[in-house]
């Protein structure tokens, strides 16, 4: 085989490998999650429990650690999980609604709700709010239309509503995960 043919074969192999990586890369967090679930492990919680100067949402099962940001509109979503105006805060009880991008940063990223659909009833997560830790358990998941604003309604139970687009790579619906405060 001539050097020219070898270079051509190596070049094609590199192109094919790059194409495979390009196609698989957006699904890396899902593949990692599936693998860890298969062997009975979850994402490592190391370093996720420290009390911070900023308000943070932490969901160990799906490797989320995202700053909670305030703002009048969704333009702040590029900075973290947006606490939607007119909703409560963890220290006041009621319904705190947090919205975040599902796919904004190149995966894997702990700053998106990429794997939010993997949360199930009974899973736990927590919020560090004003240097205090609030523990929550998932009580429900649902999919709604973007026009369904009932998820923003106040609740009598201290709760967190997590909101993101659904399905992955689409904005046609919203995935809702509701968690209630546990003592």
Coordinates of N, CA and C in Angstrom, one line a residue:
X1 N 0.9 -1.2 0.0 CA 0.0 0.0 0.0 C 0.9 1.2 0.0
X2 N 0.5 2.2 -0.8 CA 1.3 3.4 -0.9 C 1.1 4.3 0.2
X3 N 2.0 5.2 0.4 CA 1.8 6.2 1.5 C 0.6 7.1 1.2
X4 N 0.3 7.4 0.0 CA -0.8 8.2 -0.3 C -2.1 7.5 0.1
X5 N -2.2 6.2 -0.1 CA -3.4 5.5 0.3 C -3.5 5.4 1.8
X6 N -2.4 5.2 2.5 CA -2.4 5.1 3.9 C -2.9 6.5 4.5
X7 N -2.4 7.6 4.0 CA -2.8 8.9 4.5 C -4.3 9.1 4.2
X8 N -4.7 8.7 3.1 CA -6.2 8.8 2.8 C -7.0 8.0 3.7
X9 N -6.6 6.7 4.0 CA -7.4 5.9 5.0 C -7.3 6.5 6.4
X10 N -6.2 6.9 6.8 CA -6.1 7.6 8.1 C -6.9 8.8 8.2
X11 N -6.9 9.6 7.1 CA -7.7 10.8 7.1 C -9.2 10.5 7.2
X12 N -9.7 9.5 6.4 CA -11.1 9.1 6.5 C -11.4 8.6 7.8
X13 N -10.5 7.8 8.4 CA -10.8 7.3 9.8 C -11.0 8.4 10.8
X14 N -10.1 9.4 10.7 CA -10.2 10.6 11.6 C -11.5 11.3 11.4
X15 N -11.9 11.5 10.1 CA -13.2 12.2 9.8 C -14.4 11.4 10.4
X16 N -14.4 10.0 10.2 CA -15.5 9.2 10.7 C -15.5 9.3 12.2
X17 N -14.4 9.2 12.9 CA -14.3 9.3 14.3 C -14.8 10.6 14.8
X18 N -14.4 11.7 14.2 CA -14.9 13.0 14.6 C -16.4 13.2 14.4
X19 N -16.9 12.6 13.3 CA -18.4 12.6 13.1 C -19.1 11.9 14.2
X20 N -18.6 10.7 14.6 CA -19.2 9.9 15.7 C -19.2 10.7 17.0
X21 N -18.1 11.3 17.3 CA -18.0 12.1 18.5 C -18.9 13.3 18.5
X22 N -19.0 14.0 17.3 CA -19.9 15.1 17.2 C -21.4 14.7 17.4
X23 N -21.8 13.5 16.9 CA -23.1 13.1 17.0 C -23.4 12.6 18.5
X24 N -22.5 11.9 19.1 CA -22.7 11.3 20.4 C -22.5 12.4 21.5
X25 N -21.7 13.3 21.4 CA -21.3 14.3 22.4 C -22.6 14.9 23.1
X26 N -23.6 15.4 22.4 CA -24.7 16.0 23.1 C -25.5 15.0 24.0
X27 N -25.3 13.7 23.8 CA -25.9 12.7 24.6 C -25.0 12.1 25.7
X28 N -23.8 12.6 25.8 CA -22.9 12.1 26.8 C -23.5 12.1 28.2
X29 N -24.2 13.2 28.7 CA -24.7 13.1 30.1 C -25.7 12.0 30.2
X30 N -26.5 11.8 29.2 CA -27.5 10.7 29.3 C -26.8 9.3 29.3
X31 N -25.8 9.2 28.5 CA -25.1 7.9 28.5 C -24.4 7.6 29.8
X32 N -23.8 8.7 30.4 CA -23.2 8.5 31.7 C -24.2 8.2 32.7
X33 N -25.3 8.9 32.7 CA -26.4 8.6 33.7 C -26.9 7.1 33.5
X34 N -27.1 6.7 32.3 CA -27.5 5.3 32.1 C -26.5 4.3 32.6
X35 N -25.2 4.6 32.3 CA -24.2 3.7 32.8 C -24.1 3.6 34.3
X36 N -24.2 4.8 35.0 CA -24.1 4.8 36.4 C -25.4 4.1 37.0
X37 N -26.5 4.3 36.4 CA -27.7 3.6 36.9 C -27.6 2.1 36.8
X38 N -27.0 1.7 35.7 CA -26.9 0.3 35.4 C -26.0 -0.4 36.5
X39 N -25.0 0.3 36.9 CA -24.1 -0.3 38.0 C -24.5 0.1 39.4
X40 N -25.7 0.8 39.5 CA -26.2 1.1 40.8 C -25.6 2.3 41.5
X41 N -25.0 3.2 40.8 CA -24.4 4.4 41.4 C -25.1 5.6 40.9
X42 N -24.8 6.7 41.6 CA -25.3 8.0 41.2 C -24.1 8.9 41.1
X43 N -24.4 10.1 40.6 CA -23.3 11.1 40.4 C -22.7 11.4 41.8
X44 N -21.4 11.6 41.8 CA -20.7 11.9 43.0 C -21.2 13.2 43.7
X45 N -21.5 13.2 45.0 CA -22.0 14.4 45.7 C -20.8 15.2 46.2
X46 N -19.6 14.7 46.1 CA -18.4 15.4 46.7 C -18.4 16.8 46.2
X47 N -18.3 17.7 47.1 CA -18.2 19.1 46.8 C -19.5 19.8 46.6
X48 N -20.6 19.1 46.6 CA -21.9 19.7 46.3 C -22.6 20.2 47.5
X49 N -22.1 19.8 48.7 CA -22.9 20.2 49.9 C -22.4 21.4 50.7
X50 N -21.3 22.0 50.1 CA -20.8 23.2 50.9 C -21.7 24.4 50.9
X51 N -21.8 25.0 52.0 CA -22.6 26.2 52.1 C -21.9 27.3 51.3
X52 N -22.7 28.0 50.5 CA -22.1 29.0 49.5 C -22.6 30.4 49.8
X53 N -21.9 31.4 49.3 CA -22.3 32.7 49.4 C -23.5 33.0 48.4
X54 N -23.7 32.2 47.4 CA -24.8 32.4 46.5 C -25.9 31.3 46.7
X55 N -27.0 31.6 46.2 CA -28.1 30.6 46.3 C -27.9 29.6 45.2
X56 N -28.0 28.3 45.6 CA -27.7 27.2 44.7 C -28.8 26.1 44.8
X57 N -29.1 25.5 43.6 CA -29.9 24.3 43.5 C -29.0 23.2 43.3
X58 N -29.1 22.1 44.0 CA -28.2 20.9 43.9 C -29.1 19.7 43.8
X59 N -28.9 19.0 42.7 CA -29.7 17.7 42.4 C -28.6 16.6 42.2
X60 N -28.2 15.9 43.2 CA -27.1 15.0 43.1 C -27.4 13.9 42.1
X61 N -28.6 13.3 42.0 CA -28.9 12.2 41.1 C -28.6 12.5 39.7
X62 N -28.8 13.8 39.2 CA -28.5 14.1 37.8 C -27.4 15.1 37.7
X63 N -26.5 15.3 38.7 CA -25.3 16.1 38.7 C -25.6 17.5 38.4
X64 N -26.6 18.1 39.0 CA -26.9 19.5 38.8 C -26.4 20.3 40.0
X65 N -25.7 21.4 39.7 CA -25.3 22.4 40.7 C -25.3 23.7 40.0
X66 N -26.4 24.4 40.2 CA -26.6 25.6 39.4 C -27.0 26.8 40.4
X67 N -26.5 27.9 40.1 CA -26.8 29.1 40.9 C -28.2 29.6 40.6
X68 N -28.9 30.0 41.6 CA -30.3 30.5 41.5 C -30.1 32.0 41.3
X69 N -30.7 32.5 40.2 CA -30.6 33.9 39.8 C -31.9 34.6 39.8
X70 N -31.9 35.9 40.1 CA -33.1 36.7 40.1 C -33.1 37.6 38.9
X71 N -34.3 38.0 38.4 CA -34.4 38.8 37.3 C -35.9 39.0 36.9
X72 N -36.2 40.0 36.1 CA -37.5 40.3 35.7 C -38.0 39.4 34.5
X73 N -37.0 38.9 33.7 CA -37.4 38.1 32.6 C -36.4 37.0 32.3
X74 N -36.7 36.2 31.4 CA -35.9 35.0 31.1 C -34.5 35.2 30.6
X75 N -34.1 36.5 30.4 CA -32.8 36.8 29.9 C -31.7 36.4 30.9
X76 N -32.1 36.2 32.1 CA -31.1 35.8 33.2 C -30.8 34.3 33.1
X77 N -31.6 33.6 32.3 CA -31.4 32.1 32.2 C -30.0 31.8 31.8
X78 N -29.3 32.7 31.1 CA -27.9 32.4 30.7 C -26.9 32.4 31.9
X79 N -27.4 32.9 33.1 CA -26.6 32.9 34.3 C -26.9 31.8 35.3
X80 N -28.0 31.1 35.1 CA -28.3 30.1 36.1 C -29.8 29.7 36.0
X81 N -30.3 29.1 37.2 CA -31.7 28.8 37.3 C -32.4 30.0 37.8
X82 N -33.4 30.5 37.0 CA -34.1 31.7 37.2 C -35.2 31.4 38.2
X83 N -35.2 32.2 39.4 CA -36.4 32.1 40.3 C -37.4 33.1 39.7
X84 N -38.5 32.5 39.2 CA -39.5 33.3 38.5 C -40.1 34.3 39.4
X85 N -40.2 35.5 39.0 CA -40.8 36.6 39.8 C -42.2 36.2 40.2
X86 N -42.6 36.8 41.3 CA -43.9 36.6 41.9 C -44.0 35.2 42.6
X87 N -43.0 34.4 42.5 CA -43.1 33.1 43.3 C -42.3 33.2 44.6
X88 N -42.5 32.3 45.4 CA -41.9 32.4 46.8 C -40.4 32.1 46.8
X89 N -39.9 32.1 48.0 CA -38.5 31.7 48.2 C -38.5 30.6 49.2
X90 N -37.4 29.8 49.2 CA -37.4 28.7 50.2 C -37.6 29.1 51.7
X91 N -37.1 30.2 52.1 CA -37.2 30.6 53.5 C -38.7 31.1 53.8
X92 N -39.5 31.4 52.8 CA -40.8 31.9 53.0 C -41.9 30.8 52.9
X93 N -41.5 29.6 52.4 CA -42.5 28.6 52.2 C -43.2 28.8 50.9
X94 N -44.3 28.2 50.6 CA -45.1 28.4 49.4 C -44.4 27.7 48.2
X95 N -44.6 28.2 47.0 CA -44.1 27.6 45.8 C -43.0 28.4 45.2
X96 N -41.8 27.9 45.3 CA -40.6 28.6 44.6 C -40.5 27.9 43.3
X97 N -40.5 28.7 42.2 CA -40.4 28.2 40.8 C -39.1 28.5 40.3
X98 N -38.4 27.5 39.9 CA -37.0 27.7 39.2 C -37.1 27.1 37.8
X99 N -36.7 27.9 36.9 CA -36.6 27.5 35.5 C -35.2 27.6 35.0
X100 N -34.8 26.6 34.2 CA -33.4 26.6 33.7 C -33.4 26.0 32.3
X101 N -32.4 26.3 31.6 CA -32.2 25.7 30.2 C -32.0 24.2 30.4
X102 N -32.5 23.5 29.4 CA -32.3 22.1 29.3 C -31.0 21.8 28.5
X103 N -30.8 22.6 27.5 CA -29.7 22.4 26.6 C -29.2 23.8 26.3
X104 N -28.2 24.3 27.0 CA -27.6 25.6 26.7 C -26.1 25.5 26.6
X105 N -25.5 24.8 27.5 CA -24.1 24.7 27.5 C -23.7 23.3 26.9
X106 N -22.5 23.2 26.4 CA -22.1 22.0 25.9 C -22.0 20.9 27.0
X107 N -22.6 19.8 26.8 CA -22.6 18.8 27.9 C -21.2 18.2 28.0
X108 N -20.9 17.6 29.1 CA -21.7 17.6 30.3 C -21.6 18.9 31.1
X109 N -22.7 19.4 31.6 CA -22.8 20.6 32.4 C -23.7 20.5 33.5
X110 N -23.2 20.9 34.7 CA -24.0 20.9 35.9 C -24.9 22.1 36.0
X111 N -24.9 22.9 34.9 CA -25.7 24.2 35.0 C -26.9 24.1 34.1
X112 N -27.4 22.9 33.8 CA -28.6 22.8 33.0 C -29.5 21.7 33.6
X113 N -30.7 21.7 33.2 CA -31.7 20.6 33.6 C -31.7 19.5 32.5
X114 N -30.6 19.2 31.9 CA -30.5 18.3 30.8 C -31.2 16.9 31.1
X115 N -30.9 16.4 32.3 CA -31.4 15.1 32.7 C -32.6 15.2 33.7
X116 N -33.3 16.3 33.7 CA -34.4 16.5 34.7 C -35.5 15.4 34.5
X117 N -35.6 14.9 33.3 CA -36.7 13.9 33.1 C -36.3 12.6 33.8
X118 N -35.1 12.4 34.4 CA -34.7 11.2 35.1 C -35.1 11.2 36.5
X119 N -35.5 12.4 37.0 CA -36.0 12.4 38.4 C -37.3 11.7 38.6
X120 N -37.5 11.0 39.7 CA -38.7 10.2 40.0 C -39.2 10.6 41.4
X121 N -40.4 10.2 41.6 CA -41.0 10.5 42.9 C -40.2 9.8 44.0
X122 N -39.9 10.6 45.0 CA -39.0 10.1 46.1 C -37.6 10.5 46.0
X123 N -37.1 10.9 44.8 CA -35.7 11.4 44.7 C -35.6 12.7 45.5
X124 N -34.4 12.9 46.0 CA -34.2 14.1 46.8 C -33.2 15.1 46.1
X125 N -33.4 16.4 46.5 CA -32.5 17.4 46.0 C -32.5 18.5 47.1
X126 N -31.7 19.5 47.0 CA -31.7 20.6 48.0 C -31.3 21.9 47.4
X127 N -31.7 22.9 48.2 CA -31.4 24.3 47.8 C -30.6 24.9 49.0
X128 N -29.5 25.6 48.6 CA -28.8 26.5 49.6 C -29.4 27.9 49.4
X129 N -30.1 28.4 50.3 CA -30.7 29.7 50.2 C -30.3 30.5 51.4
X130 N -29.7 31.6 51.1 CA -29.2 32.5 52.2 C -28.5 31.7 53.3
X131 N -27.5 30.9 52.8 CA -26.7 30.1 53.6 C -27.4 29.0 54.5
X132 N -28.6 28.7 54.2 CA -29.3 27.7 54.9 C -29.7 26.6 53.8
X133 N -29.6 25.3 54.3 CA -29.9 24.2 53.4 C -31.4 23.8 53.6
X134 N -32.1 23.6 52.4 CA -33.5 23.2 52.4 C -33.5 21.9 51.6
X135 N -34.0 20.8 52.2 CA -34.1 19.5 51.6 C -35.5 19.3 51.0
X136 N -35.5 18.7 49.8 CA -36.8 18.5 49.1 C -36.8 17.0 48.6
X137 N -38.0 16.5 48.5 CA -38.3 15.2 47.9 C -39.2 15.4 46.7
X138 N -39.0 14.8 45.6 CA -39.8 14.9 44.4 C -41.2 14.2 44.7
X139 N -42.3 14.9 44.5 CA -43.6 14.4 44.7 C -44.3 14.2 43.5
X140 N -43.9 14.8 42.4 CA -44.6 14.6 41.1 C -43.8 15.1 39.9
X141 N -44.0 14.6 38.8 CA -43.5 15.1 37.5 C -44.6 15.1 36.5
X142 N -44.6 16.1 35.6 CA -45.6 16.2 34.6 C -45.1 16.9 33.4
X143 N -45.8 16.8 32.3 CA -45.5 17.6 31.1 C -46.7 18.4 30.7
X144 N -46.5 19.7 30.5 CA -47.6 20.6 30.2 C -47.2 21.5 29.0
X145 N -48.2 22.1 28.5 CA -48.0 23.1 27.4 C -47.4 24.4 28.0
X146 N -46.7 25.1 27.2 CA -46.1 26.3 27.6 C -47.1 27.4 28.1
X147 N -48.3 27.2 27.7 CA -49.4 28.2 28.1 C -50.0 27.8 29.5
X148 N -49.7 26.7 30.0 CA -50.2 26.2 31.3 C -49.4 26.9 32.4
X149 N -49.9 28.0 33.0 CA -49.2 28.7 34.0 C -49.6 28.3 35.4
X150 N -50.4 27.3 35.5 CA -50.9 26.8 36.8 C -49.7 26.4 37.7
X151 N -48.6 26.0 37.1 CA -47.4 25.5 37.8 C -46.8 26.7 38.7
X152 N -47.2 27.9 38.3 CA -46.7 29.1 39.0 C -47.5 29.4 40.3
X153 N -48.7 28.8 40.4 CA -49.6 29.1 41.5 C -49.0 28.9 42.8
X154 N -49.3 29.7 43.8 CA -48.8 29.5 45.2 C -49.3 28.1 45.7
X155 N -48.6 27.6 46.7 CA -49.0 26.3 47.3 C -49.0 26.6 48.8
X156 N -49.8 25.7 49.5 CA -49.8 25.9 51.0 C -48.7 25.1 51.6
X157 N -48.1 24.2 50.9 CA -47.0 23.4 51.4 C -45.7 24.0 50.8
X158 N -44.6 24.1 51.6 CA -43.4 24.6 51.1 C -42.9 23.7 50.0
X159 N -42.7 24.2 48.8 CA -42.3 23.4 47.7 C -41.5 24.1 46.7
X160 N -40.8 23.4 45.8 CA -40.0 23.9 44.7 C -40.6 23.3 43.4
X161 N -40.8 24.1 42.4 CA -41.2 23.6 41.1 C -40.1 23.9 40.2
X162 N -39.6 22.8 39.6 CA -38.5 22.9 38.6 C -39.1 22.8 37.2
X163 N -38.7 23.7 36.3 CA -39.4 23.9 35.0 C -38.3 24.0 33.9
X164 N -38.5 23.2 32.9 CA -37.6 23.3 31.7 C -38.4 22.9 30.5
X165 N -37.7 23.0 29.3 CA -38.3 22.6 28.0 C -38.4 21.1 27.9
X166 N -39.3 20.6 27.1 CA -39.5 19.2 26.8 C -40.1 19.0 25.5
X167 N -39.7 18.0 24.7 CA -38.6 17.1 24.9 C -37.3 17.8 24.7
X168 N -36.2 17.0 25.0 CA -34.9 17.5 24.8 C -34.7 18.1 23.4
X169 N -34.1 19.3 23.3 CA -33.8 20.0 22.0 C -35.1 20.6 21.4
X170 N -36.1 20.7 22.2 CA -37.4 21.3 21.7 C -38.0 22.2 22.7
X171 N -38.9 23.1 22.3 CA -39.6 24.0 23.2 C -41.1 23.9 23.1
X172 N -41.5 22.7 22.6 CA -43.0 22.6 22.4 C -43.8 22.3 23.7
X173 N -43.1 21.8 24.7 CA -43.8 21.5 26.0 C -42.9 21.9 27.1
X174 N -43.4 21.7 28.4 CA -42.6 22.0 29.5 C -42.6 20.8 30.5
X175 N -41.5 20.4 31.0 CA -41.3 19.4 32.0 C -41.3 20.0 33.3
X176 N -42.2 19.5 34.2 CA -42.4 20.1 35.5 C -42.0 19.0 36.5
X177 N -41.2 19.4 37.5 CA -40.9 18.5 38.6 C -41.2 19.2 39.9
X178 N -42.0 18.7 40.7 CA -42.5 19.3 41.9 C -41.8 18.6 43.1
X179 N -41.2 19.4 44.0 CA -40.6 18.8 45.2 C -41.2 19.5 46.4
X180 N -41.4 18.7 47.5 CA -41.9 19.3 48.7 C -40.8 19.3 49.8
X181 N -40.8 20.3 50.7 CA -39.8 20.4 51.7 C -39.9 19.2 52.7
X182 N -38.8 18.6 53.1 CA -38.8 17.6 54.1 C -38.1 18.1 55.3
X183 N -38.5 17.6 56.5 CA -37.9 18.1 57.7 C -36.8 17.2 58.1

